[in-house]
Short mmCIF file of C-alpha atoms in Angstrom, two decimals:
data_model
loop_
_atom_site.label_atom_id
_atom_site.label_comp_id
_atom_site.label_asym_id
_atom_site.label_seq_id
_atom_site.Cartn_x
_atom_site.Cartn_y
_atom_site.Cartn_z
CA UNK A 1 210.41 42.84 -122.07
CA UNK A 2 212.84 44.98 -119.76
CA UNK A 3 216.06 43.56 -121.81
CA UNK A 4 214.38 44.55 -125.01
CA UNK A 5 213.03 48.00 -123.52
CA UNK A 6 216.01 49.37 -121.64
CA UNK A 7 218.63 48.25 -124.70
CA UNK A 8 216.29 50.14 -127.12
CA UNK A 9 216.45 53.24 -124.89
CA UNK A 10 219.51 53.03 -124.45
CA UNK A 11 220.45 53.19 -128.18
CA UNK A 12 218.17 55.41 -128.71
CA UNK A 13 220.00 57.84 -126.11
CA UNK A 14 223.36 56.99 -127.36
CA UNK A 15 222.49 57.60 -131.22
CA UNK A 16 220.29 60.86 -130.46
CA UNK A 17 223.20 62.06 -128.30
CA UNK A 18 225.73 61.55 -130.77
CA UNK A 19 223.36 62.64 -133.88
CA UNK A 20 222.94 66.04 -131.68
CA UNK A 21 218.61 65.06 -132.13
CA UNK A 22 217.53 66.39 -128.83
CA UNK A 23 215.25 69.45 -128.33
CA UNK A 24 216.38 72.61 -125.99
CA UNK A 25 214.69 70.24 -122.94
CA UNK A 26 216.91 67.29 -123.63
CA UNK A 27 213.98 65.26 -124.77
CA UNK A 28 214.36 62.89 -127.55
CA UNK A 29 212.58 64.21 -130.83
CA UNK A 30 210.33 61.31 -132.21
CA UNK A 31 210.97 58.96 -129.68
CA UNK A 32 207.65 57.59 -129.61
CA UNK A 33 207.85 56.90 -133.62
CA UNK A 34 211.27 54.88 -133.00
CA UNK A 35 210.18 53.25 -129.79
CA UNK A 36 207.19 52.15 -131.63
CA UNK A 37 208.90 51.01 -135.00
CA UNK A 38 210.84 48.68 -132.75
CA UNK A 39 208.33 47.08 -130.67
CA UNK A 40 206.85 46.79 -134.06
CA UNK A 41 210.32 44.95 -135.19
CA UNK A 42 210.57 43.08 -132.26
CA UNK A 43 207.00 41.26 -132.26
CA UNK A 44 207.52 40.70 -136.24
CA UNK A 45 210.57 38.84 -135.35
CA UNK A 46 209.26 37.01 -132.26
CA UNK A 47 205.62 36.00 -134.65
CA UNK A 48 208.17 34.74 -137.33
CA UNK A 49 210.53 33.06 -135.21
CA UNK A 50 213.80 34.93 -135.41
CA UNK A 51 215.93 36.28 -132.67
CA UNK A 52 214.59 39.87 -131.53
CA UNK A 53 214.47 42.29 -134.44
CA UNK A 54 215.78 45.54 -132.32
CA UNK A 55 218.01 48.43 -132.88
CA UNK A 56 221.13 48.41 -131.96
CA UNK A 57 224.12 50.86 -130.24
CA UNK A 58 226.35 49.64 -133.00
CA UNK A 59 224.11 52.53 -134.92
CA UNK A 60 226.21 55.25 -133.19
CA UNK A 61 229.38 54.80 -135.35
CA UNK A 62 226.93 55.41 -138.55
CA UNK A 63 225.73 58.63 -136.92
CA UNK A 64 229.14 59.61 -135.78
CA UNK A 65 230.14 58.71 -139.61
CA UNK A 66 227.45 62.13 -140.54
CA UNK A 67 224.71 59.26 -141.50
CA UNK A 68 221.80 60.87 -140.54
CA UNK A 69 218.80 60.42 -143.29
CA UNK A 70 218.03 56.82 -143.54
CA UNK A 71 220.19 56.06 -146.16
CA UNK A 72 222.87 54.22 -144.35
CA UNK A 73 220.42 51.63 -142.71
CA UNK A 74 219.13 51.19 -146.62
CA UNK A 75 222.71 50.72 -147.66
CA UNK A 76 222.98 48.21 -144.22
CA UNK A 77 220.79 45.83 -145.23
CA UNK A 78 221.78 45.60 -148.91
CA UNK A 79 225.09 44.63 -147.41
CA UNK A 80 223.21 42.43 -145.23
CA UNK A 81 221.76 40.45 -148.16
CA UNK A 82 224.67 40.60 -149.90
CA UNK A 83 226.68 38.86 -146.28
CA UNK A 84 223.98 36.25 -146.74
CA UNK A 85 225.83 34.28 -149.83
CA UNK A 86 229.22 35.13 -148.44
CA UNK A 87 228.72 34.14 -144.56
CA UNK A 88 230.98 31.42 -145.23
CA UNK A 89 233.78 33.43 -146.14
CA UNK A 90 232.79 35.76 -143.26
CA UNK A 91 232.56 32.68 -140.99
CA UNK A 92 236.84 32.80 -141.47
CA UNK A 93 237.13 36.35 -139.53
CA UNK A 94 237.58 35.54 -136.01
CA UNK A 95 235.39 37.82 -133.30
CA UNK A 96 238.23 39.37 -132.08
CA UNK A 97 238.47 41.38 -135.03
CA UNK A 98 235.23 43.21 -134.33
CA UNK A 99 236.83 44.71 -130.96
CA UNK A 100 238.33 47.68 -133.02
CA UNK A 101 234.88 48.80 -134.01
CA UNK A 102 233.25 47.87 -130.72
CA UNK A 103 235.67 50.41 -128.92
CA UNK A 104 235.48 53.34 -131.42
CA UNK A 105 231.32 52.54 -130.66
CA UNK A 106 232.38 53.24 -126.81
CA UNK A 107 234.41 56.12 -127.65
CA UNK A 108 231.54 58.47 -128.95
CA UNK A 109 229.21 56.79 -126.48
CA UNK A 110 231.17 58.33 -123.60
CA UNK A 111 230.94 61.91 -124.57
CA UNK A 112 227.23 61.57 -123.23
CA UNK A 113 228.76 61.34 -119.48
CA UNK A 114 230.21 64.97 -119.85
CA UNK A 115 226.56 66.35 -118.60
CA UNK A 116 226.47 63.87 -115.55
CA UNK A 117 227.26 66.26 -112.69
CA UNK A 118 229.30 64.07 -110.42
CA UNK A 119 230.16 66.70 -107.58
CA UNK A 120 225.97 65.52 -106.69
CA UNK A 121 227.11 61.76 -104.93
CA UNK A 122 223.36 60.91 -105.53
CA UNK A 123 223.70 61.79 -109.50
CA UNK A 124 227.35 60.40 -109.59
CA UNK A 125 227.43 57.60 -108.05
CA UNK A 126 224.08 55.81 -110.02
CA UNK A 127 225.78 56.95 -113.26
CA UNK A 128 228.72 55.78 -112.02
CA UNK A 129 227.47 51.85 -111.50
CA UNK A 130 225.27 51.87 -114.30
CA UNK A 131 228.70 52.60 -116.70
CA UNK A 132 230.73 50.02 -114.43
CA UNK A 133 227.34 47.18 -114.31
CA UNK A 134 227.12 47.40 -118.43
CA UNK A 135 230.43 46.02 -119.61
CA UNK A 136 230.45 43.86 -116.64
CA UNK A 137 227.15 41.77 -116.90
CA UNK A 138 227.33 41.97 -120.95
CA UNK A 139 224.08 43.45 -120.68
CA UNK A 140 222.35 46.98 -121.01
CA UNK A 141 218.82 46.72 -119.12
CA UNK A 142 221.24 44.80 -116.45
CA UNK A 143 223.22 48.19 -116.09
CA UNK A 144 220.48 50.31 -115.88
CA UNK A 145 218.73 48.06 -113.79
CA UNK A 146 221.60 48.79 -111.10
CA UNK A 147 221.52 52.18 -111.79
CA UNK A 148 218.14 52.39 -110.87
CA UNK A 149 218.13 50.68 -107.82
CA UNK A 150 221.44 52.48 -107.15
CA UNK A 151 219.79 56.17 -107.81
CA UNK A 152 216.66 55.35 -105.54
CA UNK A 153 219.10 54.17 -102.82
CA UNK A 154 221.60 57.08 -103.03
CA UNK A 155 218.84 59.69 -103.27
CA UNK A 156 217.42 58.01 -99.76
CA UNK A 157 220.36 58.20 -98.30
CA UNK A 158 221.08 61.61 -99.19
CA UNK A 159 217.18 62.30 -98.08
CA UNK A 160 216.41 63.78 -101.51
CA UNK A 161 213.88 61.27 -102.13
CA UNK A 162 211.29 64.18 -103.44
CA UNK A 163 213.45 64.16 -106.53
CA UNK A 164 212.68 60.73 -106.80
CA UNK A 165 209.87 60.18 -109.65
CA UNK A 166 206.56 57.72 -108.63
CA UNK A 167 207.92 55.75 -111.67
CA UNK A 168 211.41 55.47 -110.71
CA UNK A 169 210.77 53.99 -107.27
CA UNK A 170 208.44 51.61 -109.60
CA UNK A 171 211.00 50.44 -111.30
CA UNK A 172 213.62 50.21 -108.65
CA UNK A 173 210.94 48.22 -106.73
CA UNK A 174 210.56 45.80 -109.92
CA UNK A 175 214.17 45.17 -110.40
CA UNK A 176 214.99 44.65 -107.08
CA UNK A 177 212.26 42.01 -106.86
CA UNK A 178 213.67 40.53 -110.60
CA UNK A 179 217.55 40.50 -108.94
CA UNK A 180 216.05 38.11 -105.98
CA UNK A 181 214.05 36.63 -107.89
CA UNK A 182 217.06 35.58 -110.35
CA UNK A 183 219.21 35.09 -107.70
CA UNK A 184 216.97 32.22 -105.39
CA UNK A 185 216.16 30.81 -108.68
#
């Protein structure tokens, strides 16, 4: 559940970042319709036996490409169907030929990290390890995980901790226990 809820908000940042779809309060507009559409995706796929139907951050180079209305993800899965008959021929491209793309994806993702005030050690640093944990552990709820844990522990230290939201030390307190937990096992 935390692998499929942290990499949906994290695309979900990424692409409203980079499609400029936040209000004056930096909240996401319609977030509850997309976070909904997905769990709605994701127990589709789960009932019909597929791998989990999610969205992705790959959506980011769309946006960044002015796609915006809906119109690319039409023209996505058309190209989808079409890959379906012609997999085989697909099957000949080797992975390493996807890095190009995966980078560019990177690229615009970074541009979010220009608001992150890192002169504030117990803003910097979190952001800071939840960047560095991503790439690192291939996975997205694994970063943010981290960066949780990291934010609770650097606001402590730096006896902020009334910044701290109830949720947040929730959280921190769940993947802590999920990291031991993963680590006796």
């Amino acid at each position: 559940m935390f692998t499929d809820l942290f990499d949906t908000i994290g695309t979900l940042v990424g692409v409203s970042e980079q499609a400029d779809l936040k209000d004056e309060n930096g909240n996401i507009s319609n977030a509850k319709g997309a976070l909904l559409s997905d769990a709605i995706g994701t127990v589709a796929g789960a009932c019909l036996g597929t791998s989990t139907v999610t969205s992705f951050v790959e959506s980011a180079s769309g946006v960044a490409a002015g796609a915006r209305t809906g119109l690319a993800s039409v023209v996505t899965a058309f190209l989808f169907l079409i890959a379906l008959f012609l997999s085989p021929l697909f099957a000949l491209v080797p992975s390493a030929a996807t890095s190009p793309s995966l980078i560019l994806v990177g690229f615009l993702m970074m541009r979010s990290i220009m608001d992150i005030d890192f002169t504030d050690f117990s803003e910097g640093i979190p952001a800071f390890i939840t960047i560095i944990v991503m790439p690192f552990s291939y996975s997205i709820s694994t970063g943010i995980s981290f960066g949780i844990i990291s934010y609770v522990l650097c606001k402590t230290v730096s006896k902020k901790t009334k910044e701290i939201p109830l949720i947040t030390w929730i959280l921190a307190a769940l993947f802590l226990f999920n990291i031991v937990f993963e680590a006796v096992k």
